[in-house]
Short mmCIF file of C-alpha atoms and ligand atoms in Angstrom, two decimals:
data_model
loop_
_atom_site.label_atom_id
_atom_site.label_comp_id
_atom_site.label_asym_id
_atom_site.label_seq_id
_atom_site.Cartn_x
_atom_site.Cartn_y
_atom_site.Cartn_z
CA UNK A 1 3.86 11.28 -44.50
CA UNK A 2 4.57 13.34 -47.63
CA UNK A 3 8.12 13.15 -48.99
CA UNK A 4 10.38 16.18 -48.50
CA UNK A 5 12.01 17.96 -51.42
CA UNK A 6 15.37 16.30 -50.63
CA UNK A 7 13.64 12.86 -50.72
CA UNK A 8 12.33 13.73 -54.19
CA UNK A 9 15.78 14.88 -55.35
CA UNK A 10 17.38 11.65 -54.12
CA UNK A 11 14.69 9.65 -55.90
CA UNK A 12 15.24 11.56 -59.15
CA UNK A 13 18.95 10.69 -59.24
CA UNK A 14 18.37 6.94 -58.78
CA UNK A 15 18.89 4.90 -61.96
CA UNK A 16 15.71 4.01 -63.85
CA UNK A 17 15.00 0.44 -64.99
CA UNK A 18 14.71 -0.14 -68.77
CA UNK A 19 11.35 1.00 -70.17
CA UNK A 20 8.78 -1.71 -69.78
CA UNK A 21 10.91 -3.90 -67.53
CA UNK A 22 9.07 -7.18 -67.34
CA UNK A 23 5.69 -5.95 -68.72
CA UNK A 24 3.83 -8.53 -70.81
CA UNK A 25 3.12 -6.09 -73.65
CA UNK A 26 5.58 -3.28 -74.34
CA UNK A 27 5.14 -0.60 -77.00
CA UNK A 28 7.90 1.96 -76.93
CA UNK A 29 7.74 4.92 -79.29
CA UNK A 30 5.83 2.88 -81.83
CA UNK A 31 5.44 4.41 -85.27
CA UNK A 32 3.39 3.07 -88.22
CA UNK A 33 3.34 5.03 -91.43
CA UNK A 34 1.16 3.88 -94.33
CA UNK A 35 2.17 4.96 -97.82
CA UNK A 36 -0.47 4.90 -100.51
CA UNK A 37 0.12 6.46 -103.93
CA UNK A 38 2.82 8.74 -102.57
CA UNK A 39 0.68 9.98 -99.65
CA UNK A 40 1.87 9.18 -96.13
CA UNK A 41 -0.53 8.57 -93.26
CA UNK A 42 1.03 8.43 -89.79
CA UNK A 43 -1.33 6.04 -87.98
CA UNK A 44 0.85 5.60 -84.87
CA UNK A 45 3.00 8.57 -83.85
CA UNK A 46 5.33 7.33 -81.11
CA UNK A 47 2.88 5.35 -79.02
CA UNK A 48 3.98 4.10 -75.58
CA UNK A 49 1.98 1.39 -73.81
CA UNK A 50 2.73 -1.11 -71.04
CA UNK A 51 0.39 -3.93 -70.07
CA UNK A 52 1.17 -6.39 -67.28
CA UNK A 53 0.62 -10.12 -67.38
CA UNK A 54 -2.95 -11.02 -66.47
CA UNK A 55 -4.39 -7.52 -67.01
CA UNK A 56 -7.73 -6.87 -68.72
CA UNK A 57 -7.40 -3.60 -70.60
CA UNK A 58 -9.71 -1.69 -72.94
CA UNK A 59 -8.31 0.60 -75.61
CA UNK A 60 -10.68 3.36 -76.65
CA UNK A 61 -10.48 6.20 -79.11
CA UNK A 62 -12.32 7.94 -81.93
CA UNK A 63 -12.47 6.47 -85.40
CA UNK A 64 -9.09 6.82 -87.11
CA UNK A 65 -7.13 7.23 -83.85
CA UNK A 66 -4.99 4.15 -84.57
CA UNK A 67 -6.64 1.41 -82.49
CA UNK A 68 -6.86 -1.22 -85.24
CA UNK A 69 -3.35 -0.40 -86.42
CA UNK A 70 -2.07 -1.06 -82.90
CA UNK A 71 -3.97 -4.33 -82.65
CA UNK A 72 -2.71 -5.48 -86.05
CA UNK A 73 0.85 -4.86 -84.86
CA UNK A 74 0.28 -6.71 -81.58
CA UNK A 75 -1.31 -9.65 -83.37
CA UNK A 76 1.73 -10.04 -85.64
CA UNK A 77 -0.30 -9.26 -88.79
CA UNK A 78 1.44 -5.96 -89.45
CA UNK A 79 5.00 -4.75 -88.85
CA UNK A 80 5.49 -1.23 -87.46
CA UNK A 81 7.73 1.31 -89.22
CA UNK A 82 9.83 2.06 -86.11
CA UNK A 83 9.94 1.68 -82.34
CA UNK A 84 9.72 -1.34 -80.08
CA UNK A 85 6.83 -3.81 -79.83
CA UNK A 86 7.34 -6.78 -77.54
CA UNK A 87 4.73 -9.32 -76.44
CA UNK A 88 5.50 -12.15 -74.00
CA UNK A 89 9.20 -11.45 -74.54
CA UNK A 90 8.98 -11.74 -78.35
CA UNK A 91 10.24 -8.85 -80.47
CA UNK A 92 7.57 -8.20 -83.11
CA UNK A 93 9.88 -6.15 -85.35
CA UNK A 94 12.75 -8.59 -85.74
CA UNK A 95 10.88 -11.90 -85.50
CA UNK A 96 11.63 -14.50 -88.24
CA UNK A 97 8.76 -15.74 -90.46
CA UNK A 98 8.83 -19.04 -88.58
CA UNK A 99 8.61 -17.37 -85.16
CA UNK A 100 5.80 -15.16 -86.47
CA UNK A 101 3.80 -18.23 -87.40
CA UNK A 102 4.41 -19.80 -83.99
CA UNK A 103 3.53 -16.49 -82.33
CA UNK A 104 0.23 -16.24 -84.20
CA UNK A 105 -0.63 -19.87 -83.58
CA UNK A 106 0.14 -20.25 -79.91
CA UNK A 107 1.12 -17.01 -78.16
CA UNK A 108 -1.80 -14.76 -79.21
CA UNK A 109 -5.47 -15.46 -79.81
CA UNK A 110 -7.63 -13.08 -81.84
CA UNK A 111 -11.34 -12.17 -81.93
CA UNK A 112 -12.68 -10.02 -84.76
CA UNK A 113 -15.76 -7.81 -84.77
CA UNK A 114 -17.43 -9.68 -87.62
CA UNK A 115 -18.76 -12.92 -86.17
CA UNK A 116 -18.48 -14.53 -89.63
CA UNK A 117 -14.72 -13.94 -89.67
CA UNK A 118 -14.14 -15.88 -86.44
CA UNK A 119 -15.91 -19.16 -87.21
CA UNK A 120 -16.19 -21.53 -90.17
CA UNK A 121 -19.93 -21.83 -90.86
CA UNK A 122 -19.86 -25.48 -91.99
CA UNK A 123 -18.22 -26.68 -88.76
CA UNK A 124 -19.94 -27.08 -85.39
CA UNK A 125 -18.86 -24.91 -82.45
CA UNK A 126 -16.85 -27.82 -81.04
CA UNK A 127 -15.13 -28.47 -84.39
CA UNK A 128 -14.31 -24.76 -84.71
CA UNK A 129 -12.59 -24.82 -81.29
CA UNK A 130 -10.76 -28.04 -82.16
CA UNK A 131 -9.43 -26.67 -85.47
CA UNK A 132 -6.59 -24.45 -84.15
CA UNK A 133 -5.45 -27.33 -81.93
CA UNK A 134 -5.45 -29.66 -84.96
CA UNK A 135 -3.40 -27.13 -87.00
CA UNK A 136 -0.88 -26.85 -84.17
CA UNK A 137 -0.56 -30.65 -84.07
CA UNK A 138 -2.60 -31.07 -80.86
CA UNK A 139 -3.30 -34.59 -79.69
CA UNK A 140 -6.38 -36.54 -78.70
CA UNK A 141 -7.30 -34.36 -75.73
CA UNK A 142 -8.65 -31.83 -78.26
CA UNK A 143 -12.29 -32.70 -77.86
CA UNK A 144 -12.13 -32.58 -74.07
CA UNK A 145 -10.42 -29.17 -74.10
CA UNK A 146 -12.96 -27.81 -76.62
CA UNK A 147 -15.84 -28.95 -74.39
CA UNK A 148 -14.19 -27.48 -71.28
CA UNK A 149 -13.73 -24.09 -72.97
CA UNK A 150 -17.32 -24.02 -74.28
CA UNK A 151 -18.51 -24.86 -70.75
CA UNK A 152 -16.34 -22.16 -69.16
CA UNK A 153 -17.75 -19.52 -71.51
CA UNK A 154 -21.36 -20.59 -71.01
CA UNK A 155 -21.96 -22.02 -74.50
CA UNK A 156 -21.73 -25.78 -73.84
CA UNK A 157 -25.25 -26.14 -75.25
CA UNK A 158 -23.98 -24.90 -78.64
CA UNK A 159 -21.25 -27.57 -79.03
CA UNK A 160 -23.05 -29.40 -81.86
CA UNK A 161 -24.51 -26.32 -83.56
CA UNK A 162 -23.20 -24.59 -86.67
CA UNK A 163 -22.93 -20.79 -86.95
CA UNK A 164 -26.41 -20.13 -88.42
CA UNK A 165 -27.96 -22.01 -85.48
CA UNK A 166 -26.40 -19.67 -82.88
CA UNK A 167 -27.16 -16.07 -81.84
CA UNK A 168 -24.54 -13.36 -82.46
CA UNK A 169 -23.55 -13.35 -78.78
CA UNK A 170 -23.20 -17.15 -78.70
CA UNK A 171 -21.05 -17.00 -81.83
CA UNK A 172 -18.73 -14.45 -80.22
CA UNK A 173 -18.43 -16.56 -77.06
CA UNK A 174 -17.53 -19.58 -79.22
CA UNK A 175 -15.02 -17.29 -81.00
CA UNK A 176 -13.42 -16.58 -77.61
CA UNK A 177 -13.13 -20.36 -77.06
CA UNK A 178 -11.46 -20.66 -80.50
CA UNK A 179 -9.02 -17.88 -79.57
CA UNK A 180 -8.20 -19.69 -76.31
CA UNK A 181 -7.85 -23.15 -77.87
CA UNK A 182 -4.04 -23.26 -77.96
CA UNK A 183 -3.67 -21.70 -74.48
CA UNK A 184 -2.37 -18.31 -75.69
CA UNK A 185 -0.77 -15.90 -73.24
CA UNK A 186 -2.57 -12.92 -74.76
CA UNK A 187 -6.03 -12.49 -76.30
CA UNK A 188 -6.67 -9.50 -78.56
CA UNK A 189 -10.21 -8.50 -79.45
CA UNK A 190 -11.09 -5.87 -82.07
CA UNK A 191 -14.56 -4.44 -81.37
CA UNK A 192 -15.84 -7.89 -80.27
CA UNK A 193 -19.26 -6.48 -79.37
CA UNK A 194 -19.56 -3.99 -82.23
CA UNK A 195 -22.36 -5.91 -83.96
CA UNK A 196 -24.30 -6.80 -80.79
CA UNK A 197 -26.99 -5.13 -78.68
CA UNK A 198 -26.05 -3.99 -75.17
CA UNK A 199 -27.45 -7.01 -73.30
CA UNK A 200 -25.67 -9.51 -75.55
CA UNK A 201 -22.50 -7.38 -75.40
CA UNK A 202 -22.54 -7.75 -71.63
CA UNK A 203 -22.54 -11.57 -71.95
CA UNK A 204 -19.60 -11.50 -74.36
CA UNK A 205 -17.79 -9.16 -72.03
CA UNK A 206 -18.47 -11.46 -69.09
CA UNK A 207 -16.95 -14.32 -71.10
CA UNK A 208 -13.78 -12.27 -71.72
CA UNK A 209 -13.60 -11.46 -68.02
CA UNK A 210 -14.02 -15.14 -67.14
CA UNK A 211 -11.20 -16.10 -69.52
CA UNK A 212 -9.00 -13.44 -67.93
CA UNK A 213 -9.80 -14.45 -64.35
CA UNK A 214 -9.92 -18.23 -64.69
CA UNK A 215 -7.09 -18.77 -67.17
CA UNK A 216 -4.89 -15.79 -66.25
CA UNK A 217 -4.67 -14.73 -69.90
CA UNK A 218 -3.86 -11.08 -70.65
CA UNK A 219 -6.80 -9.53 -72.53
CA UNK A 220 -6.73 -6.38 -74.69
CA UNK A 221 -10.03 -5.15 -76.11
CA UNK A 222 -10.27 -2.38 -78.67
CA UNK A 223 -13.54 -0.52 -78.77
CA UNK A 224 -15.04 2.88 -79.31
CA UNK A 225 -17.90 2.03 -77.00
CA UNK A 226 -17.24 3.98 -73.75
CA UNK A 227 -19.80 1.80 -71.89
CA UNK A 228 -17.85 -1.37 -72.62
CA UNK A 229 -14.76 0.34 -71.33
CA UNK A 230 -16.49 0.93 -68.00
CA UNK A 231 -16.30 -2.77 -67.24
CA UNK A 232 -12.52 -3.14 -67.07
CA UNK A 233 -9.89 -2.15 -64.50
CA UNK A 234 -7.94 0.02 -66.91
CA UNK A 235 -8.94 1.93 -70.01
CA UNK A 236 -6.30 3.45 -72.23
CA UNK A 237 -7.40 6.32 -74.47
CA UNK A 238 -5.68 6.80 -77.84
CA UNK A 239 -5.70 10.10 -79.68
CA UNK A 240 -3.89 10.78 -82.97
CA UNK A 241 -1.80 7.63 -82.75
CA UNK A 242 -0.61 8.18 -79.15
CA UNK A 243 -1.85 7.17 -75.73
CA UNK A 244 -3.47 10.26 -74.23
CA UNK A 245 -5.31 9.24 -71.06
CA UNK A 246 -5.89 6.32 -68.70
CA UNK A 247 -8.89 5.62 -66.53
CA UNK A 248 -8.33 3.38 -63.53
CA UNK A 249 -11.16 1.80 -61.61
CA UNK A 250 -10.97 0.79 -57.97
CA UNK A 251 -13.34 -0.10 -55.18
CA UNK A 252 -13.48 2.15 -52.11
CA UNK A 253 -13.97 0.89 -48.53
CA UNK A 254 -17.78 0.88 -48.99
CA UNK A 255 -17.53 -1.20 -52.16
CA UNK A 256 -18.32 1.69 -54.51
CA UNK A 257 -16.59 1.69 -57.88
CA UNK A 258 -14.48 4.79 -58.39
CA UNK A 259 -13.13 5.69 -61.82
CA UNK A 260 -10.25 8.15 -61.92
CA UNK A 261 -8.94 9.61 -65.16
CA UNK A 262 -5.22 10.25 -65.47
CA UNK A 263 -3.25 12.08 -68.14
CA UNK A 264 -0.45 9.99 -69.63
CA UNK A 265 3.05 11.18 -68.91
CA UNK A 266 5.50 10.20 -71.64
CA UNK A 267 9.10 9.19 -71.07
CA UNK A 268 10.51 12.65 -71.53
CA UNK A 269 7.90 14.20 -69.25
CA UNK A 270 5.34 15.51 -71.76
CA UNK A 271 1.70 15.38 -70.84
CA UNK A 272 -1.42 16.64 -72.54
CA UNK A 273 -3.67 18.87 -70.41
CA UNK A 274 -7.38 18.33 -71.07
CA UNK A 275 -8.71 21.03 -73.40
CA UNK A 276 -11.58 21.97 -71.03
CA UNK A 277 -9.15 22.49 -68.10
CA UNK A 278 -7.02 24.79 -70.26
CA UNK A 279 -10.05 26.72 -71.47
CA UNK A 280 -11.41 27.15 -67.93
CA UNK A 281 -8.20 28.90 -66.82
CA UNK A 282 -7.38 30.59 -70.14
CA UNK A 283 -4.14 28.65 -70.41
CA UNK A 284 -2.34 29.23 -73.67
CA UNK A 285 1.20 28.80 -74.97
CA UNK A 286 2.90 28.69 -71.53
CA UNK A 287 2.13 27.73 -67.98
CA UNK A 288 4.02 28.26 -64.75
CA UNK A 289 5.08 25.11 -62.87
CA UNK A 290 5.96 24.75 -59.22
CA UNK A 291 7.24 21.63 -57.52
CA UNK A 292 5.66 20.93 -54.14
CA UNK A 293 6.49 17.98 -51.90
CA UNK A 294 3.61 15.84 -53.22
CA UNK A 295 2.39 17.49 -56.43
CA UNK A 296 3.27 19.89 -59.19
CA UNK A 297 1.25 23.07 -59.47
CA UNK A 298 0.32 24.36 -62.94
CA UNK A 299 -0.72 28.02 -63.25
CA UNK A 300 -1.62 30.23 -66.20
CA UNK A 301 1.27 32.51 -67.19
CA UNK A 302 1.32 35.86 -65.36
CA UNK A 303 -0.39 38.69 -67.21
CA UNK A 304 2.20 40.77 -69.08
CA UNK A 305 2.28 44.28 -67.70
CA UNK A 306 0.86 46.78 -70.20
CA UNK A 307 2.18 49.82 -68.28
CA UNK A 308 4.90 51.87 -69.93
N1 ATP B 401 -3.88 0.13 -94.89
C1 ATP B 401 -3.91 1.45 -94.73
N2 ATP B 401 -3.45 2.29 -95.68
C2 ATP B 401 -3.46 3.64 -95.51
N3 ATP B 401 -3.93 4.24 -94.39
C3 ATP B 401 -4.41 3.46 -93.41
C4 ATP B 401 -4.44 2.02 -93.53
N4 ATP B 401 -4.98 1.52 -92.37
C5 ATP B 401 -5.28 2.58 -91.59
N5 ATP B 401 -4.94 3.73 -92.20
C6 ATP B 401 -5.09 5.10 -91.63
O1 ATP B 401 -4.44 5.13 -90.38
C7 ATP B 401 -5.20 5.88 -89.42
C8 ATP B 401 -5.54 5.00 -88.22
O2 ATP B 401 -6.46 3.97 -88.65
P1 ATP B 401 -7.02 2.81 -87.70
O3 ATP B 401 -7.84 1.91 -88.56
O4 ATP B 401 -5.90 2.22 -86.95
O5 ATP B 401 -7.95 3.64 -86.70
P2 ATP B 401 -9.07 3.10 -85.69
O6 ATP B 401 -8.89 3.90 -84.45
O7 ATP B 401 -9.00 1.63 -85.58
O8 ATP B 401 -10.41 3.51 -86.42
P3 ATP B 401 -11.86 2.76 -86.42
O9 ATP B 401 -12.39 2.92 -85.02
O10 ATP B 401 -12.63 3.54 -87.43
O11 ATP B 401 -11.61 1.34 -86.81
C9 ATP B 401 -6.41 6.41 -90.17
O12 ATP B 401 -6.12 7.72 -90.62
C10 ATP B 401 -6.55 5.47 -91.36
O13 ATP B 401 -7.15 6.11 -92.45
#
């Protein structure tokens, strides 16, 4: 049954929980301004984003939209200019240098686009996976955990190979094992399939999905490949340093995958109408809104009368 208008009014007066509540990743009005030689570039312009524990989310957007800036903030490499960024309960703006090191070592794992940046070429795959555990003071179970991770990601056969003896896709799957070595709560991947062909990309993507499903780790993948984004439950679109749209995928009763695109509503109620919708109805400057019991109607403004 649809709610009545008085139900909606009662709901509106109820107190709202703090933004983000217990989300695993919270970005609230995040701003990052770069200053170079007196010129300011606003890379993030009040970005809001919530990701729950155990989600697998893709972040898409055109070049320059702010995706890498966001990922650098979430990985603890960069500090935003203003706003709130919280991951696994840790405040990324006020964290001490010591906490930052701990955060980067054991709370987040990272996978870069360039395969060469993820692995040391003179170590075998197994040694690469063992290295972060060694740096964090891990004990003798290191080798067993490295082998288990390589097995889980389908690259057990590469354990004794060095980087030049592996394909690009195998290297990226080993890189995922390296990122998972210290059992992080969150894995961040910046264009992890950017240098790979579509078939190999699919294998790397499968490996990320396996890590998410089997280990319960929250996974955030930045990409500008819309096809890659089709393989996740939620895709967040970024435009001009803000979240602009979300696509949610679900299965219907017949098992068909349905993707629905939503506009993002910010905390004060602003939303961006798609340009093609506005053009189709000649919407400009103002629209008329009407609250119904289960939706809000948006109409073009009435034509001004030209009669005298
Ligand atoms: N270190 C920096 N100094 C100055 N400006 C920067 C710096 N890093 C990024 N920018 C600017 O901030 C904006 C967002 O850049 P960002 O790299 O986050 O975008 P992106 O969506 O990741 O792009 P791409 O898909 O090309 O990697 C761009 O205008 C970029 O030029």
